[in-house]
Coordinates of N, CA and C in Angstrom, one line a residue:
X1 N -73.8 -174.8 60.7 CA -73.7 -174.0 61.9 C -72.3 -174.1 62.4
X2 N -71.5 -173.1 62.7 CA -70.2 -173.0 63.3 C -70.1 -173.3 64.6
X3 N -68.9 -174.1 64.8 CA -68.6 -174.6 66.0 C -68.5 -173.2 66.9
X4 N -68.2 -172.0 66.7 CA -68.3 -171.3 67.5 C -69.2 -170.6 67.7
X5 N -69.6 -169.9 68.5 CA -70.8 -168.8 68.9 C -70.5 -168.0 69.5
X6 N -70.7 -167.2 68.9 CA -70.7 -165.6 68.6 C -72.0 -164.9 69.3
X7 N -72.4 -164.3 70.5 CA -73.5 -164.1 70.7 C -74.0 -162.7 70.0
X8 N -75.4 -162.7 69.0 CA -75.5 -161.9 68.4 C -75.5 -160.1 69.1
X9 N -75.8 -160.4 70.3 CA -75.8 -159.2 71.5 C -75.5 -159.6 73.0
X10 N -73.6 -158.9 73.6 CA -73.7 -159.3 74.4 C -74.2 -158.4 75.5
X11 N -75.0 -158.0 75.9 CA -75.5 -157.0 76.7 C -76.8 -157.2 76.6
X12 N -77.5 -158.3 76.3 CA -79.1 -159.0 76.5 C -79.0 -160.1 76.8
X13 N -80.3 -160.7 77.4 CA -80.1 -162.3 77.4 C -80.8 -162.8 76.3
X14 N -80.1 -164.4 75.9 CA -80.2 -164.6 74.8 C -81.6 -165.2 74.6
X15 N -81.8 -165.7 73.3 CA -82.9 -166.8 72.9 C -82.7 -168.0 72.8
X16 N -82.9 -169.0 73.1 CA -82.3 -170.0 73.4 C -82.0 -170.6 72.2
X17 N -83.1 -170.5 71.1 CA -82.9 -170.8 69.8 C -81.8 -170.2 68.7
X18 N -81.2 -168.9 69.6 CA -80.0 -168.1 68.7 C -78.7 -169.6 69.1
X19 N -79.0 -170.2 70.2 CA -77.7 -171.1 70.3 C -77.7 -172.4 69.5
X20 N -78.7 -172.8 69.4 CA -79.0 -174.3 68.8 C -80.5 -174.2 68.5
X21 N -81.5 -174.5 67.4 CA -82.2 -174.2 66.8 C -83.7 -174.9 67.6
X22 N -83.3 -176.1 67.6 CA -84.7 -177.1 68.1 C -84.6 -176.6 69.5
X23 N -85.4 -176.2 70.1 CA -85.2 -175.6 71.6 C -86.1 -176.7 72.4
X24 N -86.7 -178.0 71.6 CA -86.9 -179.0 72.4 C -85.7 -180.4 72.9
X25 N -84.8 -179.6 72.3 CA -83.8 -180.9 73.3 C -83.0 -179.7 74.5
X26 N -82.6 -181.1 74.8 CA -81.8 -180.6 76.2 C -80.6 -180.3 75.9
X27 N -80.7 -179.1 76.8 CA -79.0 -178.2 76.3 C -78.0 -177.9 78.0
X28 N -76.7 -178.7 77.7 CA -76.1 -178.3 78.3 C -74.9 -177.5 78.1
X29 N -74.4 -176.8 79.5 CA -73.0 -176.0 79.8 C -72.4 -176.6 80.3
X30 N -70.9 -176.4 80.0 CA -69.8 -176.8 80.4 C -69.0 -175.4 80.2
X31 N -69.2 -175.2 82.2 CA -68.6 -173.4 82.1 C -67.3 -173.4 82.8
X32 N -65.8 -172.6 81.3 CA -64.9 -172.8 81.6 C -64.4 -174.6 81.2
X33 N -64.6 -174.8 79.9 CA -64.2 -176.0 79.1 C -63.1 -176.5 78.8
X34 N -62.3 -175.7 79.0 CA -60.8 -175.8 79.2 C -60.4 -176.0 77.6
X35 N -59.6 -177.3 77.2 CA -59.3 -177.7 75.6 C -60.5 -178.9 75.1
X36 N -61.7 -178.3 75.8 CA -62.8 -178.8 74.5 C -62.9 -180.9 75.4
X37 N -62.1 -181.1 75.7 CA -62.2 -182.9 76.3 C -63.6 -182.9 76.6
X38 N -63.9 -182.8 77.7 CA -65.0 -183.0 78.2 C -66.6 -182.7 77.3
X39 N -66.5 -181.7 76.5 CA -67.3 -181.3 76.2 C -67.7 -181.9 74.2
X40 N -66.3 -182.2 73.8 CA -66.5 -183.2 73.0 C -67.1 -184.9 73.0
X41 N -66.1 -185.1 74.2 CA -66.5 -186.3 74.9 C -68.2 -186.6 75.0
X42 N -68.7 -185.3 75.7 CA -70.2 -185.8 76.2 C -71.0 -185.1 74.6
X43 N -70.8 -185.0 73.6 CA -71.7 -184.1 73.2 C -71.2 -185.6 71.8
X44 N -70.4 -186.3 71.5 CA -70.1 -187.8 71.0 C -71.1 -188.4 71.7
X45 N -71.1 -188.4 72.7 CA -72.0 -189.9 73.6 C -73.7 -189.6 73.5
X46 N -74.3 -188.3 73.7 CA -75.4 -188.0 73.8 C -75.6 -186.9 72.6
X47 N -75.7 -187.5 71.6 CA -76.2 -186.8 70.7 C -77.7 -186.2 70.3
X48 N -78.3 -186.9 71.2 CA -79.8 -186.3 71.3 C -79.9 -184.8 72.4
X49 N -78.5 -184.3 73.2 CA -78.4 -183.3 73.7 C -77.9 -182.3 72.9
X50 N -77.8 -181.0 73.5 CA -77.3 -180.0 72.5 C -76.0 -179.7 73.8
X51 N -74.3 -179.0 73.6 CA -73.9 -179.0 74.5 C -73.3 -177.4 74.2
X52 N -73.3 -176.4 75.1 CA -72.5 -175.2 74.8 C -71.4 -175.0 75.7
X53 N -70.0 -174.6 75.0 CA -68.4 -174.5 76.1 C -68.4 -173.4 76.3
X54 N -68.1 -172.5 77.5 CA -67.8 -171.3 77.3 C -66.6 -171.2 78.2
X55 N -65.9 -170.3 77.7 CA -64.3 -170.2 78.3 C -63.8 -168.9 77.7
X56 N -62.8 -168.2 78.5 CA -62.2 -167.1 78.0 C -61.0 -166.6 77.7
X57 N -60.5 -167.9 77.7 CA -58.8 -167.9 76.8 C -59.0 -168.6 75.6
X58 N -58.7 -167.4 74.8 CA -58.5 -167.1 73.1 C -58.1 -168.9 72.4
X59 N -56.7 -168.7 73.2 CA -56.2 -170.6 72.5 C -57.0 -171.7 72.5
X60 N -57.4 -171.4 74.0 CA -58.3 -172.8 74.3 C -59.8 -172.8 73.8
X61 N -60.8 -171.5 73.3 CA -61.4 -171.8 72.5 C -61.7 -172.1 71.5
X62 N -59.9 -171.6 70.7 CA -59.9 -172.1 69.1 C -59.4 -173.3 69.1
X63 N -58.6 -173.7 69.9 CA -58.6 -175.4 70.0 C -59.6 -176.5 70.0
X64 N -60.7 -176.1 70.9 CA -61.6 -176.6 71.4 C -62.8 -176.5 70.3
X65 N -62.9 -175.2 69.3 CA -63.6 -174.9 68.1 C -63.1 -176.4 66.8
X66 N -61.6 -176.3 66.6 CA -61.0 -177.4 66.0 C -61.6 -178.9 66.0
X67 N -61.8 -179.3 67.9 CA -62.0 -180.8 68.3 C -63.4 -181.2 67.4
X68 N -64.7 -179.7 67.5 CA -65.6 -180.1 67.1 C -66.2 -180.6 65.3
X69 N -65.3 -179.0 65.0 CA -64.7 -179.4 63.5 C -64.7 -180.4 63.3
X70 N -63.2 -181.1 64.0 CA -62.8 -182.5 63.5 C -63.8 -183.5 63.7
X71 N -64.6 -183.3 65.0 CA -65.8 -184.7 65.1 C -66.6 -184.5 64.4
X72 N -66.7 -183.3 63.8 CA -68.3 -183.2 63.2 C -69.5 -183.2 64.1
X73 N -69.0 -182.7 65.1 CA -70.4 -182.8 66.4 C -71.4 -181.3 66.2
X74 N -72.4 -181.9 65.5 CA -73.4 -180.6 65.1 C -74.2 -180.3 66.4
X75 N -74.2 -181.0 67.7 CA -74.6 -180.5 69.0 C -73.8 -179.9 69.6
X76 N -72.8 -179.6 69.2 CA -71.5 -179.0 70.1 C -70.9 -177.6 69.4
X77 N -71.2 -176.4 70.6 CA -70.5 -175.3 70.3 C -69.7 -174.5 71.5
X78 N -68.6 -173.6 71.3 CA -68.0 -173.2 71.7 C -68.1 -171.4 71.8
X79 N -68.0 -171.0 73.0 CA -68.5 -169.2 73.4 C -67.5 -168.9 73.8
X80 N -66.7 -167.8 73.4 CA -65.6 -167.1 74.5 C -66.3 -166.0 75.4
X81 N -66.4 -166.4 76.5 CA -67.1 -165.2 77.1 C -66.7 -165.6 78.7
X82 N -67.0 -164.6 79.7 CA -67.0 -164.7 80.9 C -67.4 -165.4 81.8
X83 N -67.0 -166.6 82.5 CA -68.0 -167.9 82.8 C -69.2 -167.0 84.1
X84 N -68.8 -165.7 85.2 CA -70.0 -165.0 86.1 C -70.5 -164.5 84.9
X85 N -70.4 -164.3 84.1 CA -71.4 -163.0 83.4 C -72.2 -163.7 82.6
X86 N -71.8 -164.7 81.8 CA -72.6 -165.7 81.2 C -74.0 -166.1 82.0
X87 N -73.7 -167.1 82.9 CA -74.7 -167.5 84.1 C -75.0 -165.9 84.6
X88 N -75.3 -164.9 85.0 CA -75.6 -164.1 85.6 C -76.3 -163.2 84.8
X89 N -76.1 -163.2 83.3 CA -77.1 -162.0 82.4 C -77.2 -162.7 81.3
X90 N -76.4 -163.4 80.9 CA -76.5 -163.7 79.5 C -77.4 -165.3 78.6
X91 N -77.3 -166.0 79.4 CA -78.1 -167.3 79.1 C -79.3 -167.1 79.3
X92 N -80.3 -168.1 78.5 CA -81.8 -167.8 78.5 C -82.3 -168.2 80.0
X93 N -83.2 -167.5 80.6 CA -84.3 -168.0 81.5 C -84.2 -169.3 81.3
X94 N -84.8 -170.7 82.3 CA -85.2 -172.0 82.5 C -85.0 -172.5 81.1
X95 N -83.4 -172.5 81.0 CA -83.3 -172.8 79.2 C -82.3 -174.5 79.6
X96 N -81.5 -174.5 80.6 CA -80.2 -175.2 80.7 C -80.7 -176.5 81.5
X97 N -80.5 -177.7 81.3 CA -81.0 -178.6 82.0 C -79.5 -179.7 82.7
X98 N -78.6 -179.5 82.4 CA -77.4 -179.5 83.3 C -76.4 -178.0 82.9
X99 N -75.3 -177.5 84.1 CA -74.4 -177.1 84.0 C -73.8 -177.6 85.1
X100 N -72.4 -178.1 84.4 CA -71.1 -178.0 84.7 C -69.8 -177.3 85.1
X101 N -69.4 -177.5 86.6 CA -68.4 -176.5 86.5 C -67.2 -177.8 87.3
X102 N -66.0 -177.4 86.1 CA -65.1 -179.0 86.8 C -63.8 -178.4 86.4
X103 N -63.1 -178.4 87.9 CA -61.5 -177.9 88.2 C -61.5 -176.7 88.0
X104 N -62.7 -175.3 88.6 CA -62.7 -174.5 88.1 C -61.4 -173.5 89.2
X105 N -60.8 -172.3 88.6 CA -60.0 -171.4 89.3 C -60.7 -171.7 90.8
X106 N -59.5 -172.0 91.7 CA -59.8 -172.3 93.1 C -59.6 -170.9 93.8
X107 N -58.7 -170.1 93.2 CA -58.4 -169.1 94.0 C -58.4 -169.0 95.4
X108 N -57.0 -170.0 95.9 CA -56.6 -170.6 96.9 C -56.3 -169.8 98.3
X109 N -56.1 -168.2 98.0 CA -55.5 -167.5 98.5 C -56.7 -167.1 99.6
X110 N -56.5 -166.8 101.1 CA -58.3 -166.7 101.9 C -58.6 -165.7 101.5
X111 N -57.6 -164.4 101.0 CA -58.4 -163.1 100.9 C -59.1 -163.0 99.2
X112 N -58.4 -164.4 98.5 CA -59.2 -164.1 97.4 C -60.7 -165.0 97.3
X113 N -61.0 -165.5 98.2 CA -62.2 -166.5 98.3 C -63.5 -165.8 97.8
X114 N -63.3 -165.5 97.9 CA -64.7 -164.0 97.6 C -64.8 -164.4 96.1
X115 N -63.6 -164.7 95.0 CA -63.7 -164.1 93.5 C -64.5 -166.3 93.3
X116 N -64.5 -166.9 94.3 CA -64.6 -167.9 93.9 C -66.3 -168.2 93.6
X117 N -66.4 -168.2 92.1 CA -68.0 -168.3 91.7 C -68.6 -168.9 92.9
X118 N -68.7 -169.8 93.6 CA -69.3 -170.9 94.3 C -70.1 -169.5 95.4
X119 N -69.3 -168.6 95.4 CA -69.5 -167.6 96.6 C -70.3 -166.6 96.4
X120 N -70.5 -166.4 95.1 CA -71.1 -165.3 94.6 C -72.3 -165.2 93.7
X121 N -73.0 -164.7 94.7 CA -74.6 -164.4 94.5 C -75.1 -164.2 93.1
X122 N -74.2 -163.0 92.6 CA -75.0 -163.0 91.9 C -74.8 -164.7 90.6
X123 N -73.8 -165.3 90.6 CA -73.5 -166.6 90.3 C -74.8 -167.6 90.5
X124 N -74.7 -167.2 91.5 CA -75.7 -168.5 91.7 C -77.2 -168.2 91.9
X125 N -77.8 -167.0 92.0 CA -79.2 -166.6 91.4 C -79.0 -166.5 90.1
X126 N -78.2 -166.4 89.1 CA -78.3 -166.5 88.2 C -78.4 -168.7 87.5
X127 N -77.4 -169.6 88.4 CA -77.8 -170.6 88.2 C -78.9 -170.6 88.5
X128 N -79.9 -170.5 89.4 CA -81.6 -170.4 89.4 C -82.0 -170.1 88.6
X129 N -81.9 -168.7 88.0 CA -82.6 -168.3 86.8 C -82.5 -168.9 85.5
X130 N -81.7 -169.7 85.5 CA -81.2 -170.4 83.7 C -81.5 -172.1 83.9
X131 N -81.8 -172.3 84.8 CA -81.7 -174.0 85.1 C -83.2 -174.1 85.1
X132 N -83.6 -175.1 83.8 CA -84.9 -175.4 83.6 C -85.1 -176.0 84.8
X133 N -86.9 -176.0 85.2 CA -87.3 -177.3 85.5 C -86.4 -178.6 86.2
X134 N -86.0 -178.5 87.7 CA -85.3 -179.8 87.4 C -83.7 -180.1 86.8
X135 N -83.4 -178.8 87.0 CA -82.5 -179.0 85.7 C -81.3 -178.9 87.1
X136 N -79.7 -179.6 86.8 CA -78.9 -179.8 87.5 C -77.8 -179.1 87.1
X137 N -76.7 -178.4 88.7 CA -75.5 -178.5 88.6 C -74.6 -179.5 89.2
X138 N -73.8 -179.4 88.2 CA -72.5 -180.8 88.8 C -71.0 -179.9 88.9
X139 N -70.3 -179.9 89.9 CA -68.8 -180.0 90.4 C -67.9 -180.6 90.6
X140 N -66.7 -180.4 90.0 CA -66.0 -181.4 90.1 C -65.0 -180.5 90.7
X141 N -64.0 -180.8 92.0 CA -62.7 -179.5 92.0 C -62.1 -180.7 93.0
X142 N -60.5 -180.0 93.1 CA -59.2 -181.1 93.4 C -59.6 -179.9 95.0
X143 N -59.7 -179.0 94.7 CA -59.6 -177.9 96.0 C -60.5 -178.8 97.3
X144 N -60.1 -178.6 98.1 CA -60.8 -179.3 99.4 C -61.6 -177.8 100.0
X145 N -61.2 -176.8 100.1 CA -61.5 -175.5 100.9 C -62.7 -175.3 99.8
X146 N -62.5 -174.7 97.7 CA -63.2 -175.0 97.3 C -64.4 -175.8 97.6
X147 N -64.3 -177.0 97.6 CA -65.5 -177.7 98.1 C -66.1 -177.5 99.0
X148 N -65.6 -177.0 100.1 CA -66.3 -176.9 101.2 C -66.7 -175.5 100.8
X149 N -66.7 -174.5 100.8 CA -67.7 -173.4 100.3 C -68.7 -173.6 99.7
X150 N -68.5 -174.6 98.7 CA -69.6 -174.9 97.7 C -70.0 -175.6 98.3
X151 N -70.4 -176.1 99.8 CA -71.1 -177.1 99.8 C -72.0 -176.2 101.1
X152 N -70.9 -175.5 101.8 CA -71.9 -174.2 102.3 C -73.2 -173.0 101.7
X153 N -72.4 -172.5 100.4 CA -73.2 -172.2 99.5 C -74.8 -172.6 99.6
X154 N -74.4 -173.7 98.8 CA -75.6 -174.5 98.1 C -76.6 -174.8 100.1
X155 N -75.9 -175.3 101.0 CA -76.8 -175.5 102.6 C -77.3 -174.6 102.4
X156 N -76.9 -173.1 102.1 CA -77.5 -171.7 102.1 C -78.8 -171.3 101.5
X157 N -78.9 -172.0 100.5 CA -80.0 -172.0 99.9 C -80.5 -173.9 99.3
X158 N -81.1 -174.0 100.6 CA -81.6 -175.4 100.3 C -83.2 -175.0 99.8
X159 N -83.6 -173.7 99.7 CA -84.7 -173.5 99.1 C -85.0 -173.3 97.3
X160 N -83.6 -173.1 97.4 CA -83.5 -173.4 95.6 C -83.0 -174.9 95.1
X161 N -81.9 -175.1 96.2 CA -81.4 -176.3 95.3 C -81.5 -177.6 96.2
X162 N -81.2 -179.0 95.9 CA -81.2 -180.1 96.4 C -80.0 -180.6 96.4
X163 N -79.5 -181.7 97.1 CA -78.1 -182.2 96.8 C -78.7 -183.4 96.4
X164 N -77.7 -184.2 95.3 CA -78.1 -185.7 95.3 C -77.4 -186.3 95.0
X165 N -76.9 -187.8 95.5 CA -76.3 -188.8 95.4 C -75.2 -188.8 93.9
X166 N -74.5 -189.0 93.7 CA -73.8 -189.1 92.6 C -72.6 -189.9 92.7
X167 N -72.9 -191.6 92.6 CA -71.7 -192.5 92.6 C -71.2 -192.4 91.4
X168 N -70.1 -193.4 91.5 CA -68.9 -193.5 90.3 C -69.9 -193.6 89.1
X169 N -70.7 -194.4 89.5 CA -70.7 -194.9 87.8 C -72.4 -194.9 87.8
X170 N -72.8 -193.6 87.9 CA -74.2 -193.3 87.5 C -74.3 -192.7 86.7
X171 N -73.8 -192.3 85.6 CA -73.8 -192.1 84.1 C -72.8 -192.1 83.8
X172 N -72.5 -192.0 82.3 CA -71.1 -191.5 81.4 C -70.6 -190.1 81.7
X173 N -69.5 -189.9 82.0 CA -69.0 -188.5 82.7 C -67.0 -188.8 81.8
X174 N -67.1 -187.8 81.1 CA -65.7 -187.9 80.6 C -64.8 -187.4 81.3
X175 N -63.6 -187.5 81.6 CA -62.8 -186.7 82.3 C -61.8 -185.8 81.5
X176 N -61.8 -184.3 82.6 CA -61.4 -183.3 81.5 C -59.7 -183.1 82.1
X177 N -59.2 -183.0 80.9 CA -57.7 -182.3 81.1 C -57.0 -181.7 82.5
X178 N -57.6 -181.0 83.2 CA -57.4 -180.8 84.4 C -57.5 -181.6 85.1
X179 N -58.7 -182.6 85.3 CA -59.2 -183.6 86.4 C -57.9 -184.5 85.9
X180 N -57.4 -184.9 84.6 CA -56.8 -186.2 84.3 C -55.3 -185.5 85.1
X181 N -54.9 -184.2 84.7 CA -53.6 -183.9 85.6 C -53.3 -184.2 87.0
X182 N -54.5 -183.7 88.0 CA -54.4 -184.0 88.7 C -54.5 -185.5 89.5
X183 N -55.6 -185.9 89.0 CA -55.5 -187.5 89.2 C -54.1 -188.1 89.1
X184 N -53.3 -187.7 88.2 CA -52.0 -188.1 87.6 C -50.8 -187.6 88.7
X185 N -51.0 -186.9 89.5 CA -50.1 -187.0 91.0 C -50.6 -187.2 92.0
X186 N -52.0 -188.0 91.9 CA -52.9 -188.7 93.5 C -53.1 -187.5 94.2
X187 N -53.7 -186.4 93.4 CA -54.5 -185.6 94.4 C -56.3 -185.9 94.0
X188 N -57.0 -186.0 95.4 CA -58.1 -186.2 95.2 C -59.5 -185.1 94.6
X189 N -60.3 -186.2 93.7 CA -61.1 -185.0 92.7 C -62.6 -184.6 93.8
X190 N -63.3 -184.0 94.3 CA -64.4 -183.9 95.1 C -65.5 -183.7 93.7
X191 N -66.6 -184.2 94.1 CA -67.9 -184.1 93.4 C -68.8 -184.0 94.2
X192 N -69.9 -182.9 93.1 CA -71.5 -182.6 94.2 C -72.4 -182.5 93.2
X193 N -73.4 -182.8 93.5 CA -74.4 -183.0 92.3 C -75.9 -181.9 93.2
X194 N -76.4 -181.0 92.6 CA -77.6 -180.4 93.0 C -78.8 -180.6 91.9
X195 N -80.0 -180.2 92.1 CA -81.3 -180.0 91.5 C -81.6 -179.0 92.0
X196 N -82.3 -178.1 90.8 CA -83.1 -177.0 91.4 C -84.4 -177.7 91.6
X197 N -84.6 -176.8 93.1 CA -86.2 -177.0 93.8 C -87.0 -177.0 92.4
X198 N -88.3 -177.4 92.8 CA -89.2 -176.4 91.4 C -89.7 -175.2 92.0
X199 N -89.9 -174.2 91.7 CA -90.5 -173.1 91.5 C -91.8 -173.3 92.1

């Protein structure tokens, strides 16, 4: 199986089994993967998961196609595609049992706040629709304004989602390329951890 994925049709939603075959393990997203870190990292540690990157700069997915190559991580693949459009049409129904979104475009500017996923509906009915059972998003962003939308957002619909606790060291979490830059001039990283309601 190739480290990359190619969706056989992008203009349907997929089969969960077109991504990774046994559709009884758990499959996570890491949307907007940057150079593959993070998503090598957890897909080495938890091999009984299946993990999918999706990102939409050309370099950084063939880089990131490379990492997997080199590890031989047969749970790990890489998508170039649109991180709203992905979550919003293209991923299976109650397929995803975590997604990840860490250091994503802050789009700092107030009149561009609108382009920032956190804000946008269809974004985030679409994370409802793709998040099995139970199934969680995690955030990681240096943005402080960022975070605070996403944390409005998510109040906004406390009927889909839940917030939960998430200290330092309640699982193995790798740190990605962006998180390690910024850490590396003492700006602070924010984290939020949700559950979807059940249905």
């Amino acid at each position: 199986m190739s480290a990359l994925f190619i969706p056989p049709d992008h203009f349907r939603e997929l089969r969960r089994e077109e991504i990774f075959p046994d559709v009884t393990r758990p499959l996570e997203i890491d949307l907007g993967c940057g150079d593959g870190t993070f998503l090598t990292g957890m897909s080495a540690h938890y091999p009984e998961r299946d993990f999918l990157g999706v990102e939409r700069m050309l370099g950084r997915v063939e880089k990131t196609a490379r990492k997997i190559e080199a590890a031989r991580l047969p749970n790990a693949r890489i998508m170039r595609l649109e991180s709203a459009y992905t979550v919003a049409w293209l991923l299976p129904k109650s397929s995803v049992s975590r997604l990840h979104l860490l250091c994503p475009d802050p789009w700092p500017k107030k009149k561009h706040a609108a382009r920032r996923l956190v804000n946008q509906g269809e974004f985030l009915d679409g994370l409802a629709r793709i998040l099995a059972p139970g199934g969680e998003f995690l955030l990681k962003t240096d943005d402080l304004p960022y975070f605070e939308d996403a944390l409005l957002s998510f109040e906004s619909r406390a009927h889909q989602f839940t917030r939960l606790e998430w200290p330092e060291d309640a699982f193995f979490y790798p740190v990605t390329d962006f998180e390690q830059s910024w850490l590396n001039i003492g700006r602070v990283i924010h984290r939020a951890r949700w559950r979807l309601v059940a249905r």
